[in-house]
Amino acid sequence: MSHTDLVTFSHNMITDHLAFGTSGNLSVREGDLLWITPSGVPFDEVTVQDLVGIHVDTGQQIAGSARPSSELPLHRAVYQARADVQAIVHTHSEYAAVFAACKEPVLPVHYQLAPWEYEIVCADYATYGTYELAQNAVAALGADHHVILLQNHGLLAVAGTLADAYHIARDGEWLAKLYYRARQLGHPQVLSREEIAAVREQFLHYGQTPSV
Protein backbone atom coordinates (compact mmCIF):
# COMPACT_ATOMS: atom_id res chain seq x y z
CA MET A 1 0.00 0.00 0.00
CA SER A 2 1.37 3.38 -1.05
CA HIS A 3 0.01 6.85 -0.46
CA THR A 4 -0.28 7.19 -4.24
CA ASP A 5 -3.14 4.67 -4.07
CA LEU A 6 -5.21 7.50 -2.59
CA VAL A 7 -5.58 8.87 -6.12
CA THR A 8 -7.22 5.71 -7.47
CA PHE A 9 -9.56 5.36 -4.53
CA SER A 10 -10.45 9.06 -4.64
CA HIS A 11 -11.60 8.60 -8.23
CA ASN A 12 -13.50 5.46 -7.20
CA MET A 13 -15.43 7.50 -4.62
CA ILE A 14 -17.27 9.19 -7.48
CA THR A 15 -17.86 6.13 -9.66
CA ASP A 16 -19.09 4.11 -6.66
CA HIS A 17 -21.40 6.95 -5.55
CA LEU A 18 -19.76 7.29 -2.15
CA ALA A 19 -19.19 11.01 -2.60
CA PHE A 20 -20.17 13.97 -4.72
CA GLY A 21 -18.05 17.00 -5.44
CA THR A 22 -15.54 17.46 -2.63
CA SER A 23 -17.44 15.87 0.26
CA GLY A 24 -15.47 13.26 2.23
CA ASN A 25 -11.77 12.45 2.58
CA LEU A 26 -9.26 9.59 2.60
CA SER A 27 -5.88 9.00 4.21
CA VAL A 28 -3.19 6.39 4.78
CA ARG A 29 -0.46 6.13 7.38
CA GLU A 30 3.16 5.57 6.37
CA GLY A 31 5.39 5.50 9.43
CA ASP A 32 5.17 8.84 11.25
CA LEU A 33 3.32 10.46 8.35
CA LEU A 34 -0.29 10.41 7.32
CA TRP A 35 -1.08 11.21 3.71
CA ILE A 36 -4.45 12.83 3.20
CA THR A 37 -6.54 14.13 0.32
CA PRO A 38 -6.63 17.92 -0.22
CA SER A 39 -9.32 20.36 0.80
CA GLY A 40 -11.76 21.50 -1.85
CA VAL A 41 -10.51 19.40 -4.77
CA PRO A 42 -13.18 17.24 -6.49
CA PHE A 43 -12.41 13.56 -6.02
CA ASP A 44 -12.26 12.82 -9.72
CA GLU A 45 -9.62 15.53 -10.15
CA VAL A 46 -7.24 14.50 -7.35
CA THR A 47 -3.65 13.84 -8.48
CA VAL A 48 -0.53 12.63 -6.67
CA GLN A 49 0.67 16.24 -6.51
CA ASP A 50 -2.46 17.18 -4.52
CA LEU A 51 -1.76 14.74 -1.68
CA VAL A 52 -0.54 16.18 1.61
CA GLY A 53 1.88 14.54 4.05
CA ILE A 54 1.36 15.41 7.74
CA HIS A 55 3.31 14.28 10.80
CA VAL A 56 0.80 12.26 12.83
CA ASP A 57 1.93 13.52 16.24
CA THR A 58 2.95 17.12 15.60
CA GLY A 59 0.51 18.00 12.82
CA GLN A 60 3.32 19.61 10.84
CA GLN A 61 2.91 19.57 7.06
CA ILE A 62 5.93 17.70 5.71
CA ALA A 63 5.03 17.15 2.07
CA GLY A 64 2.79 18.71 -0.54
CA SER A 65 1.76 22.32 -1.06
CA ALA A 66 -2.02 21.90 -1.00
CA ARG A 67 -4.16 22.60 2.04
CA PRO A 68 -5.10 19.28 3.69
CA SER A 69 -8.68 18.13 4.20
CA SER A 70 -10.59 20.02 6.88
CA GLU A 71 -11.02 16.69 8.68
CA LEU A 72 -7.29 16.39 9.36
CA PRO A 73 -7.93 16.54 13.17
CA LEU A 74 -10.23 13.52 12.83
CA HIS A 75 -7.66 11.48 10.91
CA ARG A 76 -4.83 12.38 13.29
CA ALA A 77 -6.92 11.48 16.34
CA VAL A 78 -7.88 8.07 14.96
CA TYR A 79 -4.29 7.19 14.05
CA GLN A 80 -3.09 8.28 17.48
CA ALA A 81 -5.76 6.20 19.23
CA ARG A 82 -5.60 3.04 17.08
CA ALA A 83 -2.21 1.56 16.17
CA ASP A 84 -3.97 -1.06 14.03
CA VAL A 85 -5.47 1.55 11.71
CA GLN A 86 -3.40 2.32 8.62
CA ALA A 87 -6.11 3.81 6.41
CA ILE A 88 -9.27 5.90 6.80
CA VAL A 89 -12.14 6.53 4.40
CA HIS A 90 -14.77 9.14 5.25
CA THR A 91 -17.84 9.45 3.03
CA HIS A 92 -21.04 11.45 2.83
CA SER A 93 -22.79 8.60 1.02
CA GLU A 94 -26.55 9.00 0.79
CA TYR A 95 -28.07 6.16 2.82
CA ALA A 96 -25.42 6.21 5.53
CA ALA A 97 -26.08 9.94 5.85
CA VAL A 98 -29.82 9.25 6.21
CA PHE A 99 -29.23 7.06 9.27
CA ALA A 100 -26.65 9.51 10.59
CA ALA A 101 -29.25 12.28 10.30
CA CYS A 102 -31.62 10.22 12.45
CA LYS A 103 -28.81 9.07 14.78
CA GLU A 104 -29.95 5.49 14.23
CA PRO A 105 -27.63 2.49 13.94
CA VAL A 106 -27.56 0.44 10.76
CA LEU A 107 -28.57 -3.05 11.86
CA PRO A 108 -27.35 -6.30 10.26
CA VAL A 109 -30.20 -7.38 8.00
CA HIS A 110 -27.48 -8.91 5.82
CA TYR A 111 -24.10 -10.45 6.61
CA GLN A 112 -22.06 -8.34 4.18
CA LEU A 113 -20.13 -6.60 6.95
CA ALA A 114 -19.76 -9.71 9.13
CA PRO A 115 -15.96 -9.91 8.81
CA TRP A 116 -15.69 -6.41 10.25
CA GLU A 117 -18.72 -5.41 12.25
CA TYR A 118 -22.04 -6.38 13.80
CA GLU A 119 -23.90 -3.09 13.47
CA ILE A 120 -22.91 0.44 12.48
CA VAL A 121 -23.28 2.68 15.53
CA CYS A 122 -23.44 6.47 15.47
CA ALA A 123 -21.05 8.94 17.10
CA ASP A 124 -22.40 12.11 18.73
CA TYR A 125 -22.65 15.27 16.66
CA ALA A 126 -20.00 17.98 16.55
CA THR A 127 -19.06 20.58 13.94
CA TYR A 128 -16.96 19.16 11.11
CA GLY A 129 -13.23 19.72 11.30
CA THR A 130 -13.19 20.20 15.07
CA TYR A 131 -11.31 18.48 17.88
CA GLU A 132 -14.70 17.64 19.44
CA LEU A 133 -15.78 15.68 16.37
CA ALA A 134 -12.45 13.86 16.36
CA GLN A 135 -12.88 12.83 19.99
CA ASN A 136 -16.50 11.75 19.44
CA ALA A 137 -15.40 9.55 16.55
CA VAL A 138 -12.55 8.00 18.53
CA ALA A 139 -14.95 7.24 21.39
CA ALA A 140 -17.45 5.56 19.05
CA LEU A 141 -14.75 3.53 17.29
CA GLY A 142 -13.40 2.24 20.59
CA ALA A 143 -10.72 -0.42 20.39
CA ASP A 144 -12.14 -2.60 17.64
CA HIS A 145 -14.90 -1.00 15.54
CA HIS A 146 -14.11 -0.57 11.85
CA VAL A 147 -17.06 1.55 10.73
CA ILE A 148 -19.28 4.12 12.40
CA LEU A 149 -21.70 6.88 11.50
CA LEU A 150 -21.06 10.52 12.38
CA GLN A 151 -24.33 12.14 13.46
CA ASN A 152 -25.82 14.50 10.85
CA HIS A 153 -22.70 14.01 8.78
CA GLY A 154 -21.66 10.70 7.20
CA LEU A 155 -19.72 7.46 7.56
CA LEU A 156 -16.19 6.69 8.76
CA ALA A 157 -14.39 3.43 7.91
CA VAL A 158 -10.96 2.37 9.21
CA ALA A 159 -8.74 -0.64 8.51
CA GLY A 160 -5.23 -1.94 8.12
CA THR A 161 -5.18 -1.22 4.38
CA LEU A 162 -6.75 1.40 2.16
CA ALA A 163 -8.47 -1.28 0.09
CA ASP A 164 -10.11 -2.75 3.19
CA ALA A 165 -11.17 0.65 4.54
CA TYR A 166 -12.66 1.52 1.16
CA HIS A 167 -14.54 -1.77 0.87
CA ILE A 168 -15.91 -1.36 4.39
CA ALA A 169 -17.17 2.12 3.50
CA ARG A 170 -18.71 0.83 0.27
CA ASP A 171 -20.33 -2.18 1.96
CA GLY A 172 -21.52 0.00 4.83
CA GLU A 173 -23.37 2.23 2.38
CA TRP A 174 -24.84 -0.83 0.65
CA LEU A 175 -26.06 -2.21 3.99
CA ALA A 176 -27.59 1.15 4.94
CA LYS A 177 -29.45 1.23 1.63
CA LEU A 178 -30.69 -2.34 2.08
CA TYR A 179 -31.82 -1.70 5.66
CA TYR A 180 -33.61 1.50 4.64
CA ARG A 181 -35.54 -0.29 1.90
CA ALA A 182 -36.32 -3.31 4.07
CA ARG A 183 -37.86 -1.00 6.67
CA GLN A 184 -40.13 0.42 3.99
CA LEU A 185 -41.53 -3.07 3.38
CA GLY A 186 -42.32 -3.70 7.02
CA HIS A 187 -40.28 -5.62 9.57
CA PRO A 188 -36.65 -6.34 8.67
CA GLN A 189 -35.26 -9.53 10.16
CA VAL A 190 -32.10 -8.55 12.02
CA LEU A 191 -29.39 -11.18 12.34
CA SER A 192 -28.25 -12.01 15.87
CA ARG A 193 -24.70 -11.62 17.12
CA GLU A 194 -24.42 -15.41 17.11
CA GLU A 195 -25.52 -15.59 13.47
CA ILE A 196 -23.05 -12.89 12.45
CA ALA A 197 -20.29 -14.70 14.35
CA ALA A 198 -21.11 -17.90 12.45
CA VAL A 199 -20.87 -16.04 9.14
CA ARG A 200 -17.57 -14.52 10.22
CA GLU A 201 -16.26 -18.04 10.76
CA GLN A 202 -17.48 -19.07 7.31
CA PHE A 203 -15.65 -16.14 5.73
CA LEU A 204 -12.37 -17.58 7.00
CA HIS A 205 -12.76 -20.29 4.34
CA TYR A 206 -14.00 -17.98 1.55
CA GLY A 207 -12.06 -17.38 -1.65
CA GLN A 208 -8.93 -18.99 -3.02
CA THR A 209 -6.07 -20.37 -0.96
CA PRO A 210 -2.82 -18.64 -1.97
CA SER A 211 -0.42 -20.96 -3.76
CA VAL A 212 2.82 -21.80 -1.96
Coordinates of C-alpha atoms in Angstrom, one line a residue, residues 70-145:
S70 CA -10.6 20.0 6.9
E71 CA -11.0 16.7 8.7
L72 CA -7.3 16.4 9.4
P73 CA -7.9 16.5 13.2
L74 CA -10.2 13.5 12.8
H75 CA -7.7 11.5 10.9
R76 CA -4.8 12.4 13.3
A77 CA -6.9 11.5 16.3
V78 CA -7.9 8.1 15.0
Y79 CA -4.3 7.2 14.0
Q80 CA -3.1 8.3 17.5
A81 CA -5.8 6.2 19.2
R82 CA -5.6 3.0 17.1
A83 CA -2.2 1.6 16.2
D84 CA -4.0 -1.1 14.0
V85 CA -5.5 1.6 11.7
Q86 CA -3.4 2.3 8.6
A87 CA -6.1 3.8 6.4
I88 CA -9.3 5.9 6.8
V89 CA -12.1 6.5 4.4
H90 CA -14.8 9.1 5.3
T91 CA -17.8 9.5 3.0
H92 CA -21.0 11.5 2.8
S93 CA -22.8 8.6 1.0
E94 CA -26.6 9.0 0.8
Y95 CA -28.1 6.2 2.8
A96 CA -25.4 6.2 5.5
A97 CA -26.1 9.9 5.9
V98 CA -29.8 9.3 6.2
F99 CA -29.2 7.1 9.3
A100 CA -26.6 9.5 10.6
A101 CA -29.3 12.3 10.3
C102 CA -31.6 10.2 12.5
K103 CA -28.8 9.1 14.8
E104 CA -29.9 5.5 14.2
P105 CA -27.6 2.5 13.9
V106 CA -27.6 0.4 10.8
L107 CA -28.6 -3.0 11.9
P108 CA -27.4 -6.3 10.3
V109 CA -30.2 -7.4 8.0
H110 CA -27.5 -8.9 5.8
Y111 CA -24.1 -10.5 6.6
Q112 CA -22.1 -8.3 4.2
L113 CA -20.1 -6.6 7.0
A114 CA -19.8 -9.7 9.1
P115 CA -16.0 -9.9 8.8
W116 CA -15.7 -6.4 10.3
E117 CA -18.7 -5.4 12.2
Y118 CA -22.0 -6.4 13.8
E119 CA -23.9 -3.1 13.5
I120 CA -22.9 0.4 12.5
V121 CA -23.3 2.7 15.5
C122 CA -23.4 6.5 15.5
A123 CA -21.0 8.9 17.1
D124 CA -22.4 12.1 18.7
Y125 CA -22.6 15.3 16.7
A126 CA -20.0 18.0 16.5
T127 CA -19.1 20.6 13.9
Y128 CA -17.0 19.2 11.1
G129 CA -13.2 19.7 11.3
T130 CA -13.2 20.2 15.1
Y131 CA -11.3 18.5 17.9
E132 CA -14.7 17.6 19.4
L133 CA -15.8 15.7 16.4
A134 CA -12.5 13.9 16.4
Q135 CA -12.9 12.8 20.0
N136 CA -16.5 11.7 19.4
A137 CA -15.4 9.5 16.5
V138 CA -12.5 8.0 18.5
A139 CA -15.0 7.2 21.4
A140 CA -17.5 5.6 19.0
L141 CA -14.7 3.5 17.3
G142 CA -13.4 2.2 20.6
A143 CA -10.7 -0.4 20.4
D144 CA -12.1 -2.6 17.6
H145 CA -14.9 -1.0 15.5

